[in-house]
Coordinates of C-alpha atoms in Angstrom, one line a residue:
Chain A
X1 CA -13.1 -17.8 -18.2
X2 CA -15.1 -16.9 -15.2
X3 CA -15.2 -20.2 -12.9
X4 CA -12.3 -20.3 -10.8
X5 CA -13.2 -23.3 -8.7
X6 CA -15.9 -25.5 -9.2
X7 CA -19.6 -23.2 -8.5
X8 CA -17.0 -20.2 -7.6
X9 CA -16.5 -17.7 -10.2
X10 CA -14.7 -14.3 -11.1
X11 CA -17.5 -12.0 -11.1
X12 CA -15.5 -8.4 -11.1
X13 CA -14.8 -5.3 -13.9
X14 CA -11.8 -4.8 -16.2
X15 CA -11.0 -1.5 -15.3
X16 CA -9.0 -1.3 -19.0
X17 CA -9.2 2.9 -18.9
X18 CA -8.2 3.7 -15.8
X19 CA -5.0 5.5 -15.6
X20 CA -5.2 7.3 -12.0
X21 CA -6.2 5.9 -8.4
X22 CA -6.4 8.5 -6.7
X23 CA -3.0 9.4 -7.1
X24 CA -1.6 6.5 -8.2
X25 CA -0.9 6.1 -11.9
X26 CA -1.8 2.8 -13.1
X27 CA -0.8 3.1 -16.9
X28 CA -2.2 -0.7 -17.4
X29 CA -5.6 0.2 -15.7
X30 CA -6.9 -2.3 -13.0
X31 CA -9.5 -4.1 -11.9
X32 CA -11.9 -4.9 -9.1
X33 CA -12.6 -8.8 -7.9
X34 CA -15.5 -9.9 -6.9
X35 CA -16.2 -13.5 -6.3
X36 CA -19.6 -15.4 -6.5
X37 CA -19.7 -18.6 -4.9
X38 CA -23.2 -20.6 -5.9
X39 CA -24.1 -22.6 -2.8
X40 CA -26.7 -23.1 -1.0
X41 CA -26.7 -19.7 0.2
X42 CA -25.1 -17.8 -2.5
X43 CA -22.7 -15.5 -1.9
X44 CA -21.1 -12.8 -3.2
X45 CA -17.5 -11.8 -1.6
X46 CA -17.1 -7.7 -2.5
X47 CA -18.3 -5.9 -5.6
X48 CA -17.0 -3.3 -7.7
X49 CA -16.7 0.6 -8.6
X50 CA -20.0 2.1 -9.2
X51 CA -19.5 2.6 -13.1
X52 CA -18.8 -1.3 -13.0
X53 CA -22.3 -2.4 -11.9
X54 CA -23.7 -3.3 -15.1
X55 CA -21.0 -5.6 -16.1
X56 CA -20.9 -7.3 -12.8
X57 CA -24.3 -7.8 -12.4
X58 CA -24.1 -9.3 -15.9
X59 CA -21.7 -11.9 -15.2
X60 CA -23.1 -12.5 -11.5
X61 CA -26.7 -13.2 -13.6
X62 CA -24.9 -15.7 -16.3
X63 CA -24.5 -18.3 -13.1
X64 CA -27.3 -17.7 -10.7
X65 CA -30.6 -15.5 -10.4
X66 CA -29.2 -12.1 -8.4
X67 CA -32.9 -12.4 -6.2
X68 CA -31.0 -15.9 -4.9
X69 CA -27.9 -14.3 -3.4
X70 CA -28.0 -14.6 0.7
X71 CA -24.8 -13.1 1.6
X72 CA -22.9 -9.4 0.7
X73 CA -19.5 -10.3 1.9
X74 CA -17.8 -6.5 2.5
X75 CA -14.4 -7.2 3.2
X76 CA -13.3 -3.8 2.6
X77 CA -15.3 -0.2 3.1
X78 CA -13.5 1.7 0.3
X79 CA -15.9 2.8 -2.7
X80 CA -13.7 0.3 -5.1
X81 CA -15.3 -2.5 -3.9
X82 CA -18.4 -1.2 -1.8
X83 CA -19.7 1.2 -4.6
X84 CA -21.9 -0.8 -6.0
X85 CA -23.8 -2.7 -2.8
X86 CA -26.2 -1.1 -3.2
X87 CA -27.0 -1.9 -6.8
X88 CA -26.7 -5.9 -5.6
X89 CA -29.2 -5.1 -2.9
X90 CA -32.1 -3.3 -5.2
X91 CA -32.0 -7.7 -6.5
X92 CA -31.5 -9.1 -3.2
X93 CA -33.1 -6.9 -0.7
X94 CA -33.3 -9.3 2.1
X95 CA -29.1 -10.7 1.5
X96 CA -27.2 -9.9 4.5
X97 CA -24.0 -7.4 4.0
X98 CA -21.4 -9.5 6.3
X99 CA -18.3 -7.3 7.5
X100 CA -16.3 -5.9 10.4
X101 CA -18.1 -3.3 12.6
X102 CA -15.8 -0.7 11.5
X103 CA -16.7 -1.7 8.3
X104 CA -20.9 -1.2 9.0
X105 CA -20.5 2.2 10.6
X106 CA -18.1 3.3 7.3
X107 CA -21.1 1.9 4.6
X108 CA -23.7 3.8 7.1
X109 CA -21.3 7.1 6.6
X110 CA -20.5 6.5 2.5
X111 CA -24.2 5.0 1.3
X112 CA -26.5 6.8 4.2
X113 CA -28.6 3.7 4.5
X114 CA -28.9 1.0 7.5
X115 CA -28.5 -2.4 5.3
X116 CA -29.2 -5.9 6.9
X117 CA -25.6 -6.1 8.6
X118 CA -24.1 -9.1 10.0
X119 CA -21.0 -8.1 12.0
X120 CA -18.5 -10.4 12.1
X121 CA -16.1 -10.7 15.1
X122 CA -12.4 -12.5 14.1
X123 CA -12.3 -15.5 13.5
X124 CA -15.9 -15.7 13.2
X125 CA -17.4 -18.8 10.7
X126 CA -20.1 -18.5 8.7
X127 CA -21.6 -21.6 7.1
X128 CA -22.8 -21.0 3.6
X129 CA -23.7 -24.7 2.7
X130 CA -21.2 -26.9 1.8
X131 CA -18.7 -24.7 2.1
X132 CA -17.6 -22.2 5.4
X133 CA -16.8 -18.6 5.3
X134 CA -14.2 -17.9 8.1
X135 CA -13.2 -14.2 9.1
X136 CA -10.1 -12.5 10.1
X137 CA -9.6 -9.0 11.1
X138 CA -6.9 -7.3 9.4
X139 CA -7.6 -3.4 10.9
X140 CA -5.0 -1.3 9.0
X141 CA -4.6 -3.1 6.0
X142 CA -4.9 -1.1 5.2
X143 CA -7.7 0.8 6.4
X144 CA -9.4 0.3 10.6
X145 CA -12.5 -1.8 8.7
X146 CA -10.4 -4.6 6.5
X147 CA -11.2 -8.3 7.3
X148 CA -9.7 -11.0 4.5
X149 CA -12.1 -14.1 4.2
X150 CA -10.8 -17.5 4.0
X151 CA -12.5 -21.0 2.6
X152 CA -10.9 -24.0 4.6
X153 CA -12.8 -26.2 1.8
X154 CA -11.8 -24.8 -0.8
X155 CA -7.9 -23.2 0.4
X156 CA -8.9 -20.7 -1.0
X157 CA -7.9 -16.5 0.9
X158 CA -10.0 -13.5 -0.5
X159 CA -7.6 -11.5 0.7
X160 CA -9.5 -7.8 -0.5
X161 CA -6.3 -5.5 -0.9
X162 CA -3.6 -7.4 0.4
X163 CA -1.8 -9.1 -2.8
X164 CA -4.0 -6.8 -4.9
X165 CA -2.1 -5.1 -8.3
X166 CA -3.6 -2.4 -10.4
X167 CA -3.6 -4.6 -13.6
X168 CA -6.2 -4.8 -16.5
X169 CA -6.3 -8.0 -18.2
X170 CA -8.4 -10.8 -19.7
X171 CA -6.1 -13.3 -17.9
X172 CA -6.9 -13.9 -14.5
X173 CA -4.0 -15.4 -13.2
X174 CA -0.6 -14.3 -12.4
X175 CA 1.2 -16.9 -14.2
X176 CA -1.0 -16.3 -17.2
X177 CA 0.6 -13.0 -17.7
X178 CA 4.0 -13.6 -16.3
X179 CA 4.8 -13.6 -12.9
X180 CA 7.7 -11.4 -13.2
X181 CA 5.0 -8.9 -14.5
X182 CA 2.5 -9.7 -11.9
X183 CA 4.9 -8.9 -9.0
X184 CA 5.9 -5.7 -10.4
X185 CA 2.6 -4.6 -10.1
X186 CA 2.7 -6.1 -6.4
X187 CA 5.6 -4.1 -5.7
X188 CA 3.9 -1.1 -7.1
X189 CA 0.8 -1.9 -5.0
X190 CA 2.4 -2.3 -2.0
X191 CA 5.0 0.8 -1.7
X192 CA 1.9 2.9 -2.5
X193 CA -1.3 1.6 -0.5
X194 CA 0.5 -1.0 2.1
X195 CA 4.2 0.5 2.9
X196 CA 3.1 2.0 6.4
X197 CA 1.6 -1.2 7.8
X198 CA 4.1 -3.0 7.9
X199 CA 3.5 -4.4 11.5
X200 CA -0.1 -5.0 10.3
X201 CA 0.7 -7.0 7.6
X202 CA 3.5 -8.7 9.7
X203 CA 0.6 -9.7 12.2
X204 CA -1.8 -10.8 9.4
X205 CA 0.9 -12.8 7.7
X206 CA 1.3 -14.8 10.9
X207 CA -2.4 -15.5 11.6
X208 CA -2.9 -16.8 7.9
X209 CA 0.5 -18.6 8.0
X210 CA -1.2 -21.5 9.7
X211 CA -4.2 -21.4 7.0
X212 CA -4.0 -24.2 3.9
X213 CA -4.3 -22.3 1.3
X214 CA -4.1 -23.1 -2.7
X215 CA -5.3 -19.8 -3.9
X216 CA -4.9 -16.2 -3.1
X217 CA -7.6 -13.8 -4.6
X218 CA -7.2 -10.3 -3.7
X219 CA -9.7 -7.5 -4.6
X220 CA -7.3 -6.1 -7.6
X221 CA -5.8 -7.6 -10.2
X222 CA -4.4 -11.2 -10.8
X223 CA -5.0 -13.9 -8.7
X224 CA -2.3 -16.3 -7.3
X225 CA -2.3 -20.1 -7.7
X226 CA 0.5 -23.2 -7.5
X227 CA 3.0 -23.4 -3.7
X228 CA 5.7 -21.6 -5.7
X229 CA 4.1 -18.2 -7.1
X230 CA 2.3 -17.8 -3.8
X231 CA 5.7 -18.0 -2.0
X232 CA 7.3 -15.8 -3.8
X233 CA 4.2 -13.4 -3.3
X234 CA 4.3 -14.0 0.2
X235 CA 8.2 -14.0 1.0
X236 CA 7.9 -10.6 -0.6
X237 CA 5.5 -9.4 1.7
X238 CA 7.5 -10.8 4.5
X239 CA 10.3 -8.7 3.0
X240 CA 8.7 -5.8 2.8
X241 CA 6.9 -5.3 5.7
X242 CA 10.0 -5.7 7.9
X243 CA 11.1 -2.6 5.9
X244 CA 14.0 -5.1 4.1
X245 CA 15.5 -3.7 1.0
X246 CA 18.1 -4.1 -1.7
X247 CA 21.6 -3.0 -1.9
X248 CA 20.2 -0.2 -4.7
X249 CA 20.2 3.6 -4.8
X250 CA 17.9 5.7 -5.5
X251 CA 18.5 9.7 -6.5
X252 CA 15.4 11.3 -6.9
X253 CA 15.4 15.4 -7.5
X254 CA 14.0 18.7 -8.8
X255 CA 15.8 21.1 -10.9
X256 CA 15.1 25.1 -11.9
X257 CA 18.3 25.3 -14.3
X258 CA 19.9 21.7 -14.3
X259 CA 22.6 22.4 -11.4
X260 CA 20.9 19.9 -9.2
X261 CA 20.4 17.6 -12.1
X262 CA 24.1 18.0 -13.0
X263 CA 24.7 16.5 -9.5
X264 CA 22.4 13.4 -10.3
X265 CA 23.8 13.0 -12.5
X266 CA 27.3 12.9 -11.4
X267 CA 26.2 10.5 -8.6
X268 CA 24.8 8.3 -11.0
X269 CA 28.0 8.4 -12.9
X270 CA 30.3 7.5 -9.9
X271 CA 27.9 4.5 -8.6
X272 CA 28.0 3.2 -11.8
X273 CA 31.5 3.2 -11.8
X274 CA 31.4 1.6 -8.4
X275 CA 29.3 -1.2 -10.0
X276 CA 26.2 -0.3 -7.6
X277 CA 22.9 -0.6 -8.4
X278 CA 21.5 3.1 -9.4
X279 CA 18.1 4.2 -10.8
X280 CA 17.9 8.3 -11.7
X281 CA 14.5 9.8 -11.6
X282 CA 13.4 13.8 -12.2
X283 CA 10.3 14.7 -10.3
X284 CA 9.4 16.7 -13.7
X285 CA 9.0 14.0 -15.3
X286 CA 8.5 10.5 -12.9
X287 CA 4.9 10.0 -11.3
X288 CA 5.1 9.8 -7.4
X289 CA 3.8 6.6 -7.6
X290 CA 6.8 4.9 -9.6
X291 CA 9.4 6.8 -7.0
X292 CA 7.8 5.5 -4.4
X293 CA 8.0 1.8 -5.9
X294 CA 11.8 2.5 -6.1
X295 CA 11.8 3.5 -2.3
X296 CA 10.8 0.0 -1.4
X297 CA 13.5 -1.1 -3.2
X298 CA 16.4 1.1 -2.2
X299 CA 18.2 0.8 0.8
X300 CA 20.1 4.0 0.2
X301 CA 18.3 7.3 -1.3
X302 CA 19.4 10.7 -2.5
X303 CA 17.7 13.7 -2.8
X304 CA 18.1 16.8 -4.6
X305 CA 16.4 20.3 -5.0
X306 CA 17.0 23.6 -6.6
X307 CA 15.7 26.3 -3.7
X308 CA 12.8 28.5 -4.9
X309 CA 11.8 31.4 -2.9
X310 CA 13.6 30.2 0.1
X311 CA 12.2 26.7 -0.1
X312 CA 12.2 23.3 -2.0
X313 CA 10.6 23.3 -5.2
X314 CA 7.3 22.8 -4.8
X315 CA 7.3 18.9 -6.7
X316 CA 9.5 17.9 -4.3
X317 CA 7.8 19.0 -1.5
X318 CA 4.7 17.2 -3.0
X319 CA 7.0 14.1 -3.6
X320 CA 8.0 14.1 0.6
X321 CA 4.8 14.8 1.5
X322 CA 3.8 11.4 -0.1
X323 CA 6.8 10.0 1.4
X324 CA 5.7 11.3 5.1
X325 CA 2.4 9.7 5.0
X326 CA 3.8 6.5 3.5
X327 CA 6.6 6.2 6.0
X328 CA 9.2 4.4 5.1
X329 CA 12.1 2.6 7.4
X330 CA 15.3 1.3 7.6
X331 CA 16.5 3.4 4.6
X332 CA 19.1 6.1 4.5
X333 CA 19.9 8.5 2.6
X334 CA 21.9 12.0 2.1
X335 CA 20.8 15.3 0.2
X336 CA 21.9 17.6 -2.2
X337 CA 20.9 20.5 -4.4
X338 CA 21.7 24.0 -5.4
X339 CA 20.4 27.3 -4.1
X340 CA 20.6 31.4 -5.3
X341 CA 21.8 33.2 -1.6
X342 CA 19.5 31.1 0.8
X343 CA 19.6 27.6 2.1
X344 CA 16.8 27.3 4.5
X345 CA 14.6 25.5 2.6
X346 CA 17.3 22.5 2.6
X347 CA 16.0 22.2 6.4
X348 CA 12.9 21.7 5.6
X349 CA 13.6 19.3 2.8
X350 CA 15.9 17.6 5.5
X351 CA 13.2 16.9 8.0
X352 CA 10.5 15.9 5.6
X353 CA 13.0 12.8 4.8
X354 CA 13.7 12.1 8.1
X355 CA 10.3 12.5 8.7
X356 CA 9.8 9.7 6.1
X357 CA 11.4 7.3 7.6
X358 CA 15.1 7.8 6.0
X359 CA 18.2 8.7 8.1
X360 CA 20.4 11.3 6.8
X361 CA 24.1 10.1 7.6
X362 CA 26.0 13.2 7.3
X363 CA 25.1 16.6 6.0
X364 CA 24.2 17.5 2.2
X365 CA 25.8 19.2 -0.3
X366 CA 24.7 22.1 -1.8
X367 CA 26.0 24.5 -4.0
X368 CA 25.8 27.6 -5.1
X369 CA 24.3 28.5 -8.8
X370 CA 26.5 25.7 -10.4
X371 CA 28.8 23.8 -9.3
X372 CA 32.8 23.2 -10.1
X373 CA 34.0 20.3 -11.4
X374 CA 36.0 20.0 -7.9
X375 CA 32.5 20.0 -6.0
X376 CA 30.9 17.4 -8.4
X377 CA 33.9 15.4 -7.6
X378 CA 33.2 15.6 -4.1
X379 CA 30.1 13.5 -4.3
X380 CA 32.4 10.6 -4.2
X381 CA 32.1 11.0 -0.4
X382 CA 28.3 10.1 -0.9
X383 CA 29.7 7.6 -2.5
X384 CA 32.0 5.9 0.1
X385 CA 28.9 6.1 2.5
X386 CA 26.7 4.3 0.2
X387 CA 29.5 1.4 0.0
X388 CA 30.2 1.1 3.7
X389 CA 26.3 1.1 4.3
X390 CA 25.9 -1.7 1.6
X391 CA 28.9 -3.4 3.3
X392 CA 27.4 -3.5 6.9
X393 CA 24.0 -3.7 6.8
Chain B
X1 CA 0.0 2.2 34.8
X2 CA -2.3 0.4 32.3
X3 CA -1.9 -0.2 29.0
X4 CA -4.4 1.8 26.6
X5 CA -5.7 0.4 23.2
X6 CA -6.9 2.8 20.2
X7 CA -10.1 1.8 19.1
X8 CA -9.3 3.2 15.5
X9 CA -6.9 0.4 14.5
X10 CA -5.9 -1.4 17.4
X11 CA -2.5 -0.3 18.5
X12 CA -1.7 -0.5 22.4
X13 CA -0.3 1.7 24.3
X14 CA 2.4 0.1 26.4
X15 CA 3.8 2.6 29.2
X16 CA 6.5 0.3 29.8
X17 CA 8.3 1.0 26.2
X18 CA 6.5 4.6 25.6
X19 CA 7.0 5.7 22.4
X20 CA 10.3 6.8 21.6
X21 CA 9.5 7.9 17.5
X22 CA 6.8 10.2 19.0
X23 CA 8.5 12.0 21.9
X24 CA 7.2 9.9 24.3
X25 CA 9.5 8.5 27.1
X26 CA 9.5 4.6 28.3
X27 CA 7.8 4.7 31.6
X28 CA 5.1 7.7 31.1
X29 CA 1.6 7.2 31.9
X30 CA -1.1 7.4 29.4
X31 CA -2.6 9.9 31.2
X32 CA 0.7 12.1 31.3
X33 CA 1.2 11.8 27.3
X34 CA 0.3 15.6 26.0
X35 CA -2.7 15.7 24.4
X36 CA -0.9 17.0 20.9
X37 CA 0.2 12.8 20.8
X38 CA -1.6 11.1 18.2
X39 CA -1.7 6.9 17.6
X40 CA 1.6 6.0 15.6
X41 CA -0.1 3.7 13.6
X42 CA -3.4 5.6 12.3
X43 CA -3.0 9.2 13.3
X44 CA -5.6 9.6 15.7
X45 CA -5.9 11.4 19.2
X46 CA -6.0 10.3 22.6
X47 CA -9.9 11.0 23.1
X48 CA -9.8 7.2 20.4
X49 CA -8.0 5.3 23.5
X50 CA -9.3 3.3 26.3
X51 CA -7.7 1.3 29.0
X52 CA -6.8 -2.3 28.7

């Protein structure tokens, strides 16, 4: 059902095929929000991917005449939710796109047009009849142009990518699908698009911690009604973005002739034993985007790699790569892996995890061709390390 | 020594505290940061900073 609130209604595309994000696997698809709100200047808060036009402009035209809409709120530059603007506009020529500066000069570099901007400083209020539009900035959340949009009438935040899940579903609510479900997709959202912001998202929760608000509607996915789901949604956030995670391990790896996976497997065997937390995942087989989720969760990580041509096989070095630019903290972790006659590349591997925000607490193990069942006994050190951190921290 | 904001994402540049993750010594001038430093928040370079 499309009316959320009373003359405000879900206006967006079920994105039901899509399976990538750029990057990012999303295996239920997604979709992309945008909100029509039928007062007395009508206004329309985002829109959708450019194959999504049609169906949005369907639903926008089964409440109100398209010609009527005043306001083109852009919260958020990136083609997802600017990429069909312009389609609104060829109904609404003389509608104002509202959004941050940053967020003008990016739709000036994507669409090459100069559209009837209204820049919005924060904190900025825009009346749109009985109801007021009130601004905040949130630059790097997670890109320099975000704002979120807030109704004090109605309590309700259009927070654009903050909250958002990659979800397809005729539901629109969280606890319509589950909320268990819902914040898995959260999780999943945030390790992948938020995790380096985490001061960002620490000053945005504390601006919007003073706001009223009955309803989060973020840009992707389900929406978030009723005190207790929102808390657990936002004491999540809190969570994450002070880099807070769970007593788990996480042993992620790369393996030419399974001697590297013979030591994951080891270390998975001996956590178990210890009654610790452990999920197991091979590069060859795991999308970045789900070992990344796992990072969020895991205080404690381990990584393993066969060498290749004097370096770390190439899946891992994609996987760090990924892990550099979304910069974990306050994790640690040790490494492992086996190697022909050459173990430079392990010093590369090392640095890229430091680089990503994991501290290595003692030097890795590696061995050569296979190892003994002595040496896979020796990952109990790993072991010992992962208890006294769990212990301390 | 003044504090310098990027006008990418908004991050300021305290000389007081430096910054330590990015080789960058508590008590060193803007001006004296090499010009190889780039924002720790958004990745940009020093030309994206003005004064405060």
């Amino acid at each position: 059902m499309a009316e959320i609130k009373k003359d405000i209604f879900w206006a967006g595309y079920i994105d039901w095929e899509l399976r990538n994000f750029h990057g990012y696997s999303t295996p239920t698809g997604s979709t992309y929000n945008a909100y029509l709100i039928n007062d007395e200047q009508p206004t329309l808060i985002d829109t959708v991917k450019y194959y999504g036009a049609e169906e949005m402009i369907a639903r926008i035209k089964q409440q109100i005449d398209p010609a009527d809409l005043k306001y083109i709120i852009s919260n958020h530059t990136e083609m997802d939710h600017s990429g069909t603007i312009r389609d609104v506009l060829k109904l609404c020529p003389n509608a104002q796109v509202v959004c941050t500066q940053k967020g003008a000069d990016g739709l000036k570099r994507y669409f090459k047009e100069d559209w009837n901007f209204k820049i919005v400083e924060d904190g900025e209020e825009l009346s749109i009849g009985k109801r007021t539009l009130k601004f905040f900035h949130t630059p790097m959340v997670h890109w320099p142009d975000n704002m979120v949009t807030y109704c004090p009438e109605e309590k309700m935040l259009f927070s654009n990518d903050a909250f958002g899940q990659h979800h397809a579903s005729w539901q629109r609510y969280a606890d319509e699908i589950g909320i268990d479900i819902a914040m898995e997709a959260a999780a999943k959202y945030y390790a992948n698009i938020v995790m380096p912001y985490g001061m960002q998202v620490q000053k945005a929760l504390g601006a919007l911690g003073t706001l009223d608000i009955d309803m989060i509607c973020p840009s992707h996915g389900l929406l978030w009604r009723d005190k207790d789901n929102m808390n657990r949604l936002l004491s999540s956030y809190d969570k994450w973005s002070k880099y807070e995670s769970d007593n788990r391990v996480l042993i992620f790896f790369d393996t030419m002739w399974k001697s590297t996976e013979k030591m994951a497997l080891r270390l998975q065997r001996l956590l178990e034993d210890a009654g610790i937390h452990v999920v197991v995942m091979n590069l060859e087989h795991t999308d970045i985007s789900d070992v990344i989720t796992e990072v969020l969760r895991s205080k404690f990580i381990l990584v393993g790699s066969s060498i290749l041509n004097n370096r770390m096989l190439p899946k891992m070095a994609a996987m760090l790569t990924y892990l550099k630019g979304l910069k974990a903290k306050n994790r640690y972790g040790l490494t492992f892996g086996s190697y022909g006659w050459a173990t430079i590349g392990f010093k590369e591997m090392e640095q890229f995890i430091t680089d990503g925000g994991i501290k290595l607490l003692g030097d890795g193990k590696y061995y050569k061709l296979l190892p003994d069942e002595e040496e896979l006994e020796t990952f109990s050190e790993f072991v010992d390390k992962i208890k006294e951190v769990f212990e301390t921290e | 020594m003044d504090k310098y904001v990027c006008n990418v994402c908004g991050y300021v540049y305290d000389p007081a505290l430096g910054d330590p993750d990015g080789g960058v010594e508590a008590g060193t001038a803007f001006d004296a940061i090499p010009d190889s430093w780039v924002c720790p928040e958004c990745g940009v370079d020093k030309t994206n900073f003005e004064a405060c």
